Backbone as CSV, one residue per row, in Angstrom:
resi,resn,N_x,N_y,N_z,CA_x,CA_y,CA_z,C_x,C_y,C_z
1,MET,-4.588,5.656,4.544,-4.837,4.224,4.758,-3.733,3.423,4.091
2,PHE,-3.265,2.375,4.769,-2.201,1.537,4.250,-2.813,0.236,3.744
3,ILE,-2.786,0.008,2.456,-3.444,-1.153,1.866,-2.421,-2.230,1.570
4,LEU,-2.650,-3.406,2.128,-1.760,-4.529,1.862,-2.212,-5.193,0.576
5,THR,-1.653,-4.740,-0.534,-2.100,-5.222,-1.845,-1.145,-6.244,-2.431
6,SER,-0.026,-6.498,-1.756,1.021,-7.261,-2.419,1.350,-8.576,-1.735
7,LEU,0.488,-9.055,-0.830,0.741,-10.339,-0.201,0.234,-11.442,-1.114
8,VAL,1.115,-12.336,-1.510,0.804,-13.336,-2.525,1.126,-14.716,-1.974
9,PHE,0.274,-15.691,-2.253,0.576,-17.052,-1.862,1.657,-17.629,-2.764
10,ASN,2.287,-18.710,-2.293,3.451,-19.212,-3.013,3.109,-19.815,-4.368
11,ASP,1.821,-19.938,-4.687,1.470,-20.388,-6.034,1.404,-19.223,-7.011
12,GLY,1.711,-18.007,-6.501,1.747,-16.841,-7.370,0.405,-16.185,-7.593
13,VAL,-0.666,-16.732,-6.981,-1.999,-16.176,-7.180,-2.339,-15.270,-6.004
14,LYS,-2.682,-14.027,-6.303,-3.053,-13.109,-5.233,-4.423,-13.499,-4.682
15,LYS,-4.528,-13.478,-3.359,-5.787,-13.800,-2.701,-6.461,-12.509,-2.248
16,SER,-7.712,-12.316,-2.658,-8.385,-11.059,-2.339,-8.528,-10.864,-0.846
17,SER,-8.572,-11.967,-0.069,-8.733,-11.839,1.370,-7.531,-11.188,2.027
18,TYR,-6.404,-11.091,1.308,-5.220,-10.474,1.869,-5.064,-9.021,1.425
19,SER,-6.042,-8.497,0.649,-6.021,-7.074,0.316,-6.628,-6.314,1.493
20,THR,-5.893,-6.268,2.575,-6.394,-5.802,3.866,-5.585,-4.628,4.347
21,CYS,-6.212,-3.743,5.065,-5.515,-2.598,5.629,-4.476,-3.075,6.628
22,VAL,-3.257,-2.565,6.523,-2.203,-2.930,7.466,-2.624,-2.591,8.887
23,ASN,-3.335,-1.492,9.042,-3.808,-1.123,10.376,-4.709,-2.202,10.965
24,ASN,-5.525,-2.845,10.117,-6.389,-3.914,10.611,-5.569,-5.111,11.056
25,ILE,-4.515,-5.431,10.301,-3.649,-6.541,10.677,-3.033,-6.282,12.038
26,VAL,-2.516,-5.072,12.219,-1.889,-4.732,13.489,-2.911,-4.718,14.606
27,SER,-4.122,-4.228,14.326,-5.169,-4.204,15.345,-5.503,-5.614,15.806
28,ASN,-5.510,-6.565,14.877,-5.769,-7.949,15.252,-4.694,-8.477,16.191
29,ILE,-3.454,-8.085,15.931,-2.367,-8.501,16.812,-2.561,-7.912,18.198
30,LEU,-2.935,-6.629,18.247,-3.090,-5.937,19.526,-4.237,-6.510,20.348
31,GLN,-5.209,-7.131,19.688,-6.344,-7.690,20.408,-6.020,-9.023,21.062
32,SER,-4.834,-9.586,20.759,-4.438,-10.831,21.399,-4.222,-10.581,22.884
33,SER,-4.229,-11.640,23.669,-4.173,-11.496,25.124,-2.831,-11.017,25.622
34,THR,-1.803,-11.126,24.821,-0.471,-10.729,25.263,0.323,-10.206,24.094
35,LEU,1.271,-9.326,24.365,2.152,-8.822,23.325,3.424,-9.640,23.220
36,VAL,3.519,-10.715,24.007,4.678,-11.587,23.911,4.476,-12.524,22.737
37,PRO,5.446,-12.662,21.820,5.285,-13.529,20.660,4.980,-14.961,21.064
38,THR,4.114,-15.626,20.317,3.761,-16.999,20.635,4.940,-17.918,20.370
39,PRO,5.083,-19.010,21.147,6.190,-19.944,20.922,6.206,-20.498,19.511
40,VAL,4.998,-20.756,18.951,4.947,-21.313,17.603,5.531,-20.334,16.605
41,GLY,5.148,-19.055,16.727,5.652,-18.058,15.805,7.131,-17.831,15.940
42,MET,7.608,-17.656,17.167,9.010,-17.338,17.373,9.922,-18.528,17.089
43,GLU,9.353,-19.720,16.938,10.152,-20.884,16.562,10.864,-20.653,15.236
44,ARG,10.285,-19.824,14.375,10.893,-19.575,13.067,12.272,-18.943,13.209
45,LEU,12.480,-18.166,14.254,13.776,-17.525,14.443,14.862,-18.519,14.822
46,LYS,14.464,-19.700,15.306,15.466,-20.685,15.701,16.267,-21.201,14.512
47,SER,15.727,-21.023,13.308,16.470,-21.469,12.125,17.575,-20.493,11.752
48,VAL,17.575,-19.310,12.372,18.601,-18.298,12.099,19.786,-18.531,13.032
49,GLN,20.975,-18.675,12.465,22.147,-18.996,13.277,22.706,-17.786,14.015
50,HIS,22.731,-16.634,13.360,23.334,-15.438,13.957,22.425,-14.236,13.722
51,VAL,22.201,-13.464,14.766,21.386,-12.250,14.675,22.246,-11.057,15.081
52,ILE,22.320,-10.064,14.204,23.146,-8.878,14.436,22.283,-7.642,14.228
53,VAL,22.277,-6.762,15.213,21.488,-5.534,15.164,22.418,-4.374,14.847
54,VAL,22.043,-3.563,13.856,22.837,-2.389,13.482,22.153,-1.153,14.063
55,LEU,22.899,-0.409,14.875,22.354,0.735,15.601,23.139,2.004,15.303
56,SER,22.477,3.132,15.482,23.170,4.417,15.480,22.415,5.351,16.396
57,GLY,23.131,6.225,17.065,22.468,7.158,17.957,21.900,8.348,17.227
58,LYS,22.286,8.523,15.967,21.932,9.729,15.224,21.589,9.354,13.785
59,GLY,20.659,10.077,13.199,20.332,9.846,11.801,21.370,10.458,10.878
60,GLY,21.446,9.926,9.660,22.344,10.497,8.665,23.777,10.049,8.749
61,VAL,24.043,8.992,9.526,25.427,8.517,9.647,25.719,7.363,8.683
62,GLY,24.724,6.966,7.885,24.941,5.886,6.924,24.734,4.506,7.506
63,LYS,23.901,4.406,8.533,23.670,3.118,9.192,23.057,2.098,8.239
64,SER,22.039,2.509,7.484,21.396,1.577,6.555,22.351,1.156,5.448
65,THR,23.187,2.078,4.992,24.188,1.731,3.980,25.161,0.704,4.523
66,VAL,25.583,0.868,5.769,26.478,-0.102,6.396,25.785,-1.455,6.515
67,ALA,24.509,-1.459,6.925,23.766,-2.715,7.056,23.670,-3.432,5.714
68,VAL,23.379,-2.676,4.658,23.269,-3.260,3.314,24.616,-3.808,2.852
69,GLN,25.674,-3.029,3.009,26.995,-3.472,2.577,27.468,-4.680,3.376
70,LEU,27.125,-4.726,4.657,27.496,-5.880,5.475,26.762,-7.130,5.008
71,ALA,25.476,-6.995,4.697,24.708,-8.129,4.182,25.281,-8.626,2.863
72,LEU,25.652,-7.702,1.979,26.237,-8.086,0.694,27.591,-8.751,0.874
73,ALA,28.387,-8.249,1.814,29.709,-8.837,2.053,29.585,-10.258,2.580
74,LEU,28.630,-10.494,3.463,28.425,-11.844,3.987,27.921,-12.775,2.889
75,ARG,27.027,-12.267,2.034,26.544,-13.087,0.915,27.688,-13.439,-0.025
76,ALA,28.579,-12.477,-0.284,29.709,-12.721,-1.182,30.649,-13.789,-0.631
77,LYS,30.599,-13.994,0.673,31.437,-15.015,1.301,30.702,-16.346,1.444
78,GLY,29.593,-16.461,0.718,28.883,-17.732,0.657,27.841,-17.945,1.731
79,LYS,27.522,-16.913,2.499,26.552,-17.051,3.570,25.148,-16.711,3.077
80,LYS,24.153,-17.362,3.693,22.763,-17.009,3.412,22.344,-15.944,4.413
81,VAL,21.856,-14.815,3.901,21.680,-13.624,4.725,20.246,-13.119,4.634
82,GLY,19.738,-12.650,5.766,18.463,-11.944,5.810,18.700,-10.522,6.278
83,LEU,17.938,-9.587,5.740,18.059,-8.182,6.124,16.671,-7.677,6.495
84,LEU,16.476,-7.415,7.782,15.176,-6.975,8.293,15.220,-5.487,8.591
85,ASP,14.363,-4.739,7.935,14.283,-3.288,8.081,13.174,-2.964,9.079
86,VAL,13.541,-2.566,10.302,12.521,-2.227,11.297,12.398,-0.718,11.493
87,ASP,12.909,0.043,10.544,12.681,1.486,10.553,11.291,1.712,9.957
88,LEU,10.271,1.626,10.790,8.894,1.613,10.304,8.466,2.940,9.691
89,CYS,9.007,4.035,10.185,8.598,5.344,9.683,9.455,5.828,8.515
90,GLY,10.606,5.215,8.326,11.478,5.625,7.233,12.195,4.457,6.600
91,PRO,11.448,3.465,6.083,12.091,2.283,5.498,12.846,2.634,4.219
92,SER,14.113,2.292,4.173,14.932,2.657,3.008,15.597,1.462,2.339
93,ILE,15.609,0.322,3.018,16.321,-0.841,2.477,15.764,-1.281,1.119
94,PRO,14.435,-1.417,0.934,13.939,-1.833,-0.389,14.390,-0.913,-1.513
95,LYS,14.388,0.384,-1.276,14.807,1.333,-2.309,16.273,1.143,-2.653
96,MET,17.095,0.814,-1.662,18.523,0.641,-1.909,18.809,-0.582,-2.772
97,PHE,17.854,-1.515,-2.816,17.990,-2.693,-3.679,17.096,-2.609,-4.913
98,ASN,16.460,-1.454,-5.143,15.497,-1.302,-6.241,14.381,-2.343,-6.164
99,LEU,13.862,-2.555,-4.960,12.817,-3.547,-4.745,11.442,-2.920,-4.537
100,GLU,11.304,-1.627,-4.839,10.006,-0.985,-4.645,8.934,-1.694,-5.464
101,GLY,7.768,-1.871,-4.850,6.650,-2.497,-5.544,6.677,-4.009,-5.542
102,GLN,7.665,-4.608,-4.903,7.739,-6.069,-4.864,6.691,-6.646,-3.919
103,SER,6.395,-7.935,-4.094,5.345,-8.605,-3.330,5.927,-9.484,-2.239
104,ILE,5.194,-9.550,-1.139,5.507,-10.525,-0.097,4.689,-11.775,-0.379
105,HIS,5.325,-12.923,-0.344,4.636,-14.184,-0.607,4.333,-14.901,0.709
106,GLN,3.171,-15.531,0.756,2.739,-16.282,1.923,2.834,-17.763,1.612
107,CYS,3.466,-18.511,2.519,3.497,-19.964,2.389,3.054,-20.558,3.716
108,SER,3.012,-21.857,3.806,2.519,-22.494,5.025,3.403,-22.200,6.225
109,GLU,4.688,-21.862,5.985,5.606,-21.569,7.087,5.576,-20.106,7.502
110,GLY,4.904,-19.250,6.739,4.850,-17.839,7.091,5.131,-16.942,5.899
111,TRP,5.452,-15.683,6.176,5.790,-14.739,5.107,7.181,-15.031,4.586
112,LEU,7.327,-14.979,3.278,8.641,-15.159,2.676,9.257,-13.793,2.391
113,PRO,10.528,-13.609,2.721,11.177,-12.332,2.394,11.295,-12.154,0.891
114,VAL,11.525,-10.937,0.476,11.758,-10.637,-0.936,13.250,-10.801,-1.196
115,TYR,13.594,-11.652,-2.156,15.007,-11.946,-2.416,15.559,-11.035,-3.504
116,VAL,16.802,-10.649,-3.322,17.445,-9.746,-4.282,18.169,-10.508,-5.374
117,ASP,18.289,-11.825,-5.220,19.047,-12.625,-6.181,18.297,-13.914,-6.498
118,PRO,18.503,-14.460,-7.704,17.819,-15.701,-8.082,18.190,-16.877,-7.187
119,GLU,19.395,-16.842,-6.620,19.847,-17.945,-5.764,19.210,-17.903,-4.379
120,GLN,18.495,-16.830,-4.076,17.844,-16.633,-2.779,18.846,-16.728,-1.626
121,LYS,19.951,-16.026,-1.795,20.979,-15.975,-0.748,20.862,-14.712,0.097
122,LEU,20.069,-13.735,-0.348,19.883,-12.503,0.414,18.419,-12.091,0.334
123,GLY,17.726,-12.209,1.463,16.313,-11.859,1.528,16.077,-10.611,2.353
124,VAL,15.084,-9.829,1.961,14.786,-8.555,2.619,13.332,-8.552,3.083
125,MET,13.114,-8.011,4.279,11.750,-7.795,4.760,11.647,-6.374,5.303
126,SER,10.561,-5.685,4.923,10.382,-4.293,5.318,8.908,-3.930,5.258
127,ILE,8.510,-2.982,6.074,7.131,-2.504,6.014,6.844,-1.823,4.679
128,ALA,7.889,-1.402,3.970,7.689,-0.763,2.666,6.978,-1.696,1.691
129,PHE,7.138,-3.012,1.863,6.471,-3.966,0.981,4.975,-4.052,1.271
130,LEU,4.535,-3.504,2.397,3.134,-3.589,2.791,2.348,-2.316,2.502
131,LEU,3.036,-1.280,2.059,2.370,-0.008,1.816,1.882,0.086,0.374
132,GLU,0.792,0.816,0.186,0.215,0.963,-1.149,1.179,1.676,-2.085
133,ASN,1.888,2.683,-1.571,2.917,3.354,-2.354,3.962,3.909,-1.407
134,GLU,5.131,4.243,-1.946,6.260,4.623,-1.110,6.089,5.987,-0.457
135,GLU,5.077,6.738,-0.843,4.856,8.051,-0.256,3.957,8.009,0.972
136,GLU,3.389,6.829,1.278,2.535,6.715,2.458,3.355,6.929,3.724
137,ALA,2.784,7.673,4.667,3.440,7.907,5.952,2.870,6.960,7.001
138,VAL,3.735,6.316,7.741,3.324,5.434,8.832,3.293,6.269,10.103
139,ILE,2.086,6.563,10.578,1.930,7.418,11.757,1.343,6.562,12.867
140,TRP,2.202,5.884,13.581,1.792,4.942,14.611,2.400,5.290,15.951
141,ARG,1.650,4.995,17.018,2.192,5.089,18.362,2.891,3.780,18.720
142,GLY,3.483,3.760,19.909,4.303,2.633,20.337,3.675,1.262,20.218
143,PRO,2.435,1.043,20.717,1.855,-0.300,20.671,1.745,-0.880,19.262
144,LYS,1.384,-0.046,18.283,1.285,-0.556,16.908,2.664,-0.885,16.353
145,LYS,3.656,-0.072,16.680,5.021,-0.369,16.238,5.487,-1.692,16.838
146,THR,5.216,-1.864,18.123,5.599,-3.108,18.797,4.942,-4.308,18.137
147,ALA,3.653,-4.173,17.815,2.922,-5.276,17.197,3.468,-5.614,15.819
148,MET,3.814,-4.587,15.028,4.333,-4.834,13.690,5.697,-5.510,13.750
149,ILE,6.536,-5.080,14.669,7.853,-5.708,14.805,7.708,-7.142,15.268
150,ARG,6.773,-7.379,16.181,6.521,-8.749,16.609,6.089,-9.609,15.426
151,GLN,5.261,-9.043,14.559,4.822,-9.767,13.361,6.014,-10.122,12.482
152,PHE,6.916,-9.173,12.279,8.099,-9.440,11.462,8.965,-10.535,12.076
153,LEU,9.155,-10.482,13.383,10.050,-11.436,14.035,9.438,-12.828,14.137
154,SER,8.107,-12.901,14.235,7.483,-14.204,14.452,6.937,-14.842,13.184
155,ASP,6.618,-14.054,12.157,5.909,-14.602,10.999,6.730,-14.706,9.718
156,VAL,7.961,-14.210,9.727,8.787,-14.308,8.517,9.560,-15.621,8.543
157,HIS,9.481,-16.348,7.446,10.187,-17.631,7.318,11.527,-17.377,6.636
158,TRP,12.605,-17.366,7.443,13.925,-17.018,6.914,14.653,-18.202,6.283
159,GLN,14.081,-19.387,6.360,14.602,-20.552,5.623,16.095,-20.805,5.885
160,ASP,16.419,-21.139,7.119,17.795,-21.503,7.484,18.800,-20.402,7.164
161,THR,18.416,-19.184,7.409,19.328,-18.056,7.224,20.487,-18.168,8.209
162,GLU,21.692,-17.890,7.713,22.866,-17.955,8.586,23.074,-16.654,9.355
163,TYR,22.849,-15.521,8.689,23.026,-14.220,9.332,21.795,-13.355,9.071
164,LEU,21.159,-12.917,10.157,20.056,-11.970,10.051,20.547,-10.613,10.536
165,ILE,20.589,-9.649,9.622,21.000,-8.286,9.944,19.736,-7.457,10.148
166,ILE,19.616,-6.825,11.306,18.437,-6.010,11.605,18.835,-4.545,11.576
167,ASP,18.278,-3.813,10.613,18.548,-2.381,10.477,17.485,-1.612,11.244
168,THR,17.916,-0.784,12.180,16.997,-0.081,13.067,16.972,1.417,12.751
169,PRO,15.949,2.123,13.227,15.964,3.581,13.083,16.982,4.195,14.034
170,PRO,17.330,5.453,13.848,18.279,6.085,14.770,17.669,6.282,16.157
171,GLY,18.537,6.345,17.159,18.082,6.613,18.510,17.770,5.358,19.291
172,THR,16.999,5.520,20.351,16.582,4.412,21.214,15.091,4.566,21.476
173,SER,14.287,4.068,20.553,12.845,4.282,20.599,12.106,2.966,20.808
174,ASP,10.789,2.996,20.583,9.966,1.798,20.763,10.457,0.636,19.906
175,GLU,10.893,0.952,18.680,11.361,-0.109,17.792,12.533,-0.870,18.402
176,HIS,13.472,-0.146,18.979,14.656,-0.780,19.560,14.291,-1.633,20.769
177,ILE,13.435,-1.096,21.622,13.031,-1.844,22.812,12.303,-3.118,22.408
178,SER,11.417,-3.024,21.420,10.674,-4.201,20.960,11.604,-5.267,20.404
179,VAL,12.563,-4.846,19.584,13.509,-5.794,19.005,14.297,-6.494,20.100
180,MET,14.840,-5.728,21.037,15.674,-6.311,22.086,14.884,-7.260,22.976
181,GLU,13.673,-6.867,23.359,12.867,-7.721,24.226,12.513,-9.033,23.546
182,ASN,12.175,-8.977,22.274,11.771,-10.186,21.562,12.944,-11.079,21.193
183,LEU,14.135,-10.494,21.069,15.305,-11.286,20.675,16.058,-11.875,21.859
184,ARG,15.801,-11.373,23.051,16.619,-11.750,24.205,16.693,-13.263,24.405
185,ALA,15.577,-13.947,24.193,15.551,-15.393,24.409,16.382,-16.153,23.382
186,PHE,16.777,-15.489,22.293,17.513,-16.160,21.225,19.008,-15.843,21.250
187,ASN,19.453,-15.146,22.306,20.878,-14.832,22.458,21.479,-14.251,21.182
188,PRO,21.036,-13.071,20.776,21.613,-12.468,19.562,23.106,-12.263,19.712
189,ASP,23.806,-12.343,18.594,25.256,-12.161,18.633,25.632,-10.798,19.207
190,GLY,24.855,-9.783,18.876,25.148,-8.469,19.430,24.818,-7.353,18.474
191,ALA,25.307,-6.169,18.820,25.015,-4.964,18.061,26.284,-4.376,17.475
192,ILE,26.143,-3.844,16.262,27.196,-3.038,15.638,26.722,-1.599,15.654
193,LEU,27.528,-0.716,16.214,27.180,0.693,16.323,27.893,1.485,15.240
194,VAL,27.143,2.329,14.555,27.684,3.122,13.445,27.720,4.590,13.855
195,THR,28.862,5.222,13.640,29.007,6.644,13.921,29.770,7.306,12.784
196,THR,29.784,8.612,12.791,30.686,9.383,11.935,31.704,10.048,12.854
197,PRO,32.757,10.642,12.308,33.817,11.152,13.175,33.430,12.349,14.042
198,GLN,32.359,13.069,13.689,32.041,14.293,14.406,31.686,14.033,15.866
199,ALA,31.985,15.005,16.706,31.776,14.872,18.149,30.306,14.649,18.498
200,VAL,29.388,15.304,17.755,27.965,15.158,18.047,27.521,13.714,17.832
201,ALA,27.932,13.118,16.710,27.554,11.733,16.415,28.170,10.777,17.418
202,VAL,29.427,11.004,17.772,30.101,10.139,18.740,29.401,10.218,20.094
203,GLY,28.962,11.419,20.478,28.244,11.568,21.739,26.955,10.780,21.756
204,ASP,26.250,10.750,20.630,25.014,9.974,20.550,25.287,8.480,20.660
205,VAL,26.414,8.032,20.142,26.748,6.616,20.223,27.057,6.216,21.667
206,ARG,27.553,7.138,22.451,27.752,6.852,23.877,26.423,6.448,24.527
207,ARG,25.372,7.166,24.191,24.053,6.821,24.723,23.584,5.472,24.188
208,GLU,23.948,5.175,22.945,23.583,3.878,22.368,24.294,2.745,23.105
209,LEU,25.538,2.965,23.492,26.272,1.983,24.288,25.564,1.730,25.614
210,THR,25.111,2.796,26.242,24.378,2.654,27.502,23.095,1.855,27.297
211,PHE,22.410,2.118,26.182,21.187,1.384,25.860,21.475,-0.111,25.729
212,CYS,22.541,-0.455,25.035,22.892,-1.863,24.851,23.171,-2.536,26.193
213,ARG,23.862,-1.852,27.061,24.175,-2.436,28.363,22.923,-2.621,29.206
214,LYS,22.026,-1.650,29.148,20.802,-1.745,29.941,19.871,-2.829,29.422
215,THR,19.878,-3.070,28.122,19.003,-4.092,27.540,19.685,-5.449,27.444
216,GLY,20.950,-5.510,27.805,21.641,-6.793,27.870,22.107,-7.356,26.544
217,ILE,22.267,-6.517,25.525,22.765,-7.019,24.245,24.251,-6.714,24.133
218,PRO,25.072,-7.694,23.780,26.514,-7.448,23.647,26.794,-6.470,22.509
219,VAL,27.865,-5.729,22.648,28.309,-4.820,21.590,29.451,-5.487,20.834
220,ILE,29.219,-5.792,19.571,30.264,-6.409,18.752,31.368,-5.405,18.474
221,GLY,30.986,-4.166,18.196,32.002,-3.161,17.931,31.409,-1.914,17.309
222,ILE,32.293,-0.958,17.017,31.908,0.336,16.467,32.551,0.523,15.095
223,ILE,31.756,0.995,14.138,32.252,1.349,12.806,32.189,2.863,12.651
224,GLU,33.287,3.448,12.189,33.287,4.881,11.887,33.050,5.051,10.391
225,ASN,31.853,5.501,10.041,31.482,5.682,8.641,31.798,7.109,8.191
226,MET,31.897,7.302,6.869,32.236,8.609,6.283,33.543,9.142,6.872
227,SER,34.467,8.239,7.053,35.745,8.589,7.679,36.735,9.019,6.603
228,GLY,36.583,10.236,6.131,37.461,10.742,5.088,36.938,10.451,3.701
229,TYR,37.572,11.052,2.718,37.224,10.866,1.311,38.394,10.201,0.601
230,MET,38.095,9.087,-0.073,39.149,8.353,-0.770,39.229,8.812,-2.222
231,CYS,40.377,9.319,-2.608,40.591,9.798,-3.971,40.509,8.632,-4.951
232,PRO,39.708,8.756,-6.018,39.586,7.658,-6.982,40.837,7.460,-7.834
233,HIS,41.767,8.402,-7.797,42.967,8.326,-8.635,44.169,7.756,-7.883
234,CYS,44.404,8.280,-6.681,45.591,7.835,-5.941,45.250,7.021,-4.700
235,SER,43.947,6.891,-4.390,43.469,6.137,-3.224,43.901,6.737,-1.893
236,GLU,44.373,7.981,-1.923,44.708,8.638,-0.658,43.422,9.086,0.029
237,CYS,43.361,8.888,1.343,42.171,9.237,2.107,42.394,10.569,2.824
238,THR,41.525,11.529,2.563,41.625,12.859,3.155,40.461,13.074,4.115
239,ASN,40.767,13.524,5.327,39.720,13.766,6.312,38.917,15.003,5.923
240,ILE,37.611,14.828,5.749,36.754,15.970,5.431,35.997,16.435,6.672
241,PHE,35.908,15.580,7.664,35.391,15.975,8.972,36.558,15.849,9.946
242,SER,36.263,15.692,11.207,37.313,15.337,12.153,37.630,13.856,11.957
243,SER,38.547,13.327,12.720,38.922,11.920,12.543,39.192,11.278,13.893
244,GLY,39.033,9.958,13.918,39.423,9.194,15.093,38.402,9.120,16.207
245,GLY,37.235,9.767,16.041,36.253,9.771,17.118,35.714,8.393,17.444
246,GLY,35.421,7.607,16.412,34.887,6.274,16.633,35.882,5.359,17.309
247,GLU,37.129,5.427,16.876,38.165,4.577,17.468,38.417,4.964,18.921
248,ALA,38.442,6.271,19.197,38.659,6.726,20.571,37.519,6.278,21.485
249,LEU,36.286,6.338,20.971,35.142,5.915,21.767,35.195,4.421,22.047
250,ALA,35.562,3.634,21.039,35.667,2.188,21.231,36.691,1.860,22.318
251,LYS,37.813,2.553,22.281,38.852,2.330,23.293,38.349,2.725,24.672
252,GLU,37.673,3.858,24.738,37.130,4.339,26.016,36.106,3.366,26.591
253,ALA,35.266,2.796,25.707,34.194,1.911,26.160,34.640,0.464,26.318
254,GLY,35.832,0.153,25.862,36.325,-1.213,25.973,35.677,-2.178,25.007
255,VAL,35.306,-1.676,23.817,34.730,-2.545,22.783,35.613,-2.492,21.546
256,GLN,35.386,-3.419,20.638,36.209,-3.489,19.429,35.924,-2.310,18.499
257,PHE,36.982,-1.797,17.902,36.817,-0.845,16.806,36.905,-1.644,15.516
258,LEU,35.828,-1.646,14.750,35.729,-2.515,13.579,36.286,-1.891,12.310
259,GLY,36.633,-0.615,12.359,37.269,-0.019,11.201,36.606,1.255,10.721
260,CYS,37.298,1.924,9.803,36.825,3.171,9.190,36.321,2.886,7.776
261,VAL,35.218,3.484,7.418,34.662,3.353,6.074,34.693,4.733,5.423
262,PRO,35.577,4.952,4.452,35.660,6.268,3.810,34.549,6.478,2.789
263,VAL,34.333,7.729,2.447,33.425,8.067,1.353,34.166,7.833,0.040
264,THR,33.558,7.091,-0.883,34.173,6.855,-2.190,33.277,7.414,-3.285
265,LYS,33.904,7.903,-4.340,33.155,8.509,-5.441,32.239,7.486,-6.106
266,GLU,32.743,6.264,-6.295,31.958,5.243,-6.993,30.682,4.911,-6.227
267,LEU,30.818,4.755,-4.914,29.655,4.404,-4.101,28.651,5.551,-4.068
268,ALA,29.146,6.768,-3.879,28.256,7.932,-3.824,27.542,8.146,-5.152
269,ALA,28.274,8.003,-6.262,27.680,8.207,-7.582,26.640,7.133,-7.883
270,GLY,26.934,5.900,-7.490,26.002,4.810,-7.741,24.700,4.977,-6.988
271,VAL,24.802,5.393,-5.725,23.598,5.620,-4.921,22.776,6.754,-5.516
272,SER,23.447,7.836,-5.916,22.743,8.991,-6.492,22.051,8.628,-7.804
273,ALA,22.645,7.705,-8.555,22.073,7.301,-9.841,20.959,6.275,-9.693
274,GLY,20.679,5.855,-8.463,19.614,4.901,-8.231,19.989,3.463,-8.530
275,GLN,21.279,3.170,-8.550,21.707,1.795,-8.787,21.357,0.916,-7.596
276,SER,21.038,-0.343,-7.882,20.825,-1.296,-6.802,22.128,-1.511,-6.059
277,ALA,22.022,-1.752,-4.759,23.214,-1.981,-3.952,24.021,-3.166,-4.459
278,THR,23.356,-4.107,-5.125,24.070,-5.272,-5.647,25.016,-4.909,-6.779
279,GLN,24.810,-3.734,-7.396,25.656,-3.302,-8.513,26.773,-2.369,-8.072
280,LEU,26.766,-1.971,-6.820,27.754,-1.017,-6.337,29.038,-1.728,-5.945
281,PRO,30.163,-1.020,-5.975,31.433,-1.649,-5.593,31.429,-2.047,-4.129
282,SER,32.125,-3.133,-3.819,32.224,-3.579,-2.432,33.082,-2.605,-1.634
283,VAL,32.918,-2.642,-0.325,33.662,-1.757,0.567,34.651,-2.610,1.351
284,PRO,35.956,-2.472,1.094,36.947,-3.328,1.764,36.831,-3.326,3.281
285,ALA,36.559,-2.167,3.874,36.455,-2.102,5.330,35.290,-2.948,5.840
286,ILE,34.174,-2.963,5.095,33.018,-3.768,5.497,33.308,-5.251,5.275
287,GLU,34.062,-5.580,4.244,34.451,-6.972,4.027,35.255,-7.500,5.213
288,LYS,36.100,-6.645,5.778,36.880,-7.052,6.950,35.968,-7.283,8.156
289,VAL,34.931,-6.452,8.279,33.969,-6.647,9.357,33.249,-7.979,9.181
290,ALA,32.876,-8.302,7.941,32.228,-9.586,7.664,33.141,-10.744,8.041
291,ASP,34.421,-10.616,7.734,35.378,-11.662,8.113,35.421,-11.830,9.630
292,ARG,35.380,-10.716,10.346,35.396,-10.788,11.809,34.143,-11.474,12.341
293,LEU,33.003,-11.160,11.744,31.756,-11.772,12.192,31.774,-13.280,11.981
294,ILE,32.290,-13.687,10.843,32.353,-15.116,10.543,33.285,-15.824,11.522
295,ALA,34.346,-15.117,11.930,35.320,-15.715,12.846,34.861,-15.700,14.299
296,LEU,33.861,-14.902,14.602,33.417,-14.792,15.992,32.783,-16.089,16.485
297,ASP,33.059,-16.420,17.729,32.346,-17.508,18.382,30.971,-17.002,18.807
298,LYS,30.049,-17.919,19.006,28.712,-17.528,19.444,28.765,-16.913,20.837
299,ASP,29.695,-17.370,21.649,29.788,-16.863,23.024,30.596,-15.579,23.038
300,LEU,29.910,-14.461,22.771,30.578,-13.176,22.720,30.690,-12.588,24.112
301,PRO,31.695,-11.721,24.326,31.816,-11.088,25.635,30.651,-10.164,25.911
């Protein structure tokens, strides 16, 4: 059973009426006459200027790490950023910010994201905040996943967020379809696809490209993650897998190649030590991607 024990009103007082099973909340949504988000609820998304979906065709390519680093890079450039984790079965974003056990606050405008900084420049929303403990397994079929994602998209008050980064699970599942269908009316900026250099991962991204075209979301570009190992002493980058797969795919598909992100000792050691992502060194390649996003016009190809 998933107990929603951490929903708090903005006066800081927990309301016992909100100590409710998450399954009951979702069931209430499913009992509505339609699965299309209500205009009143989806109005909250209109305050978000740019929506970017981070996708990968395969697990283990560092997609969530890229999403987190991109959000941090945009925040460092003075932007107000939201990070929505729609990986319902494997939410990892809260752990990457050391936000486990944090509370979701309720205000008159909706659910407030959990902020990683006192300035409230980077807010996070994830199903992990609704679970009794991090070991709970979310075992849901498609309709419940769709309902939960609709709840996230319609009920979270992002407070004039400039960039909303949506981190998705790997593949092309119910979560992806729900996100794309609900976002279509808001003309999202597009998707960033994350791959590693290996042929298997690149092949999966080809299918992700097809998914984007079929669902009508523009592809901003492809990032090749884990592209070599950068020596901490001489900064020379050595290929530990194959190389160039992401760039070749971008050229083949006619989309932008956004750059290579190497494995660095500092980043790997920090993650292993359980450091918050806010304490980890910035990634120059991701900073360049953030610069490109800021420079992009809303009317993307």
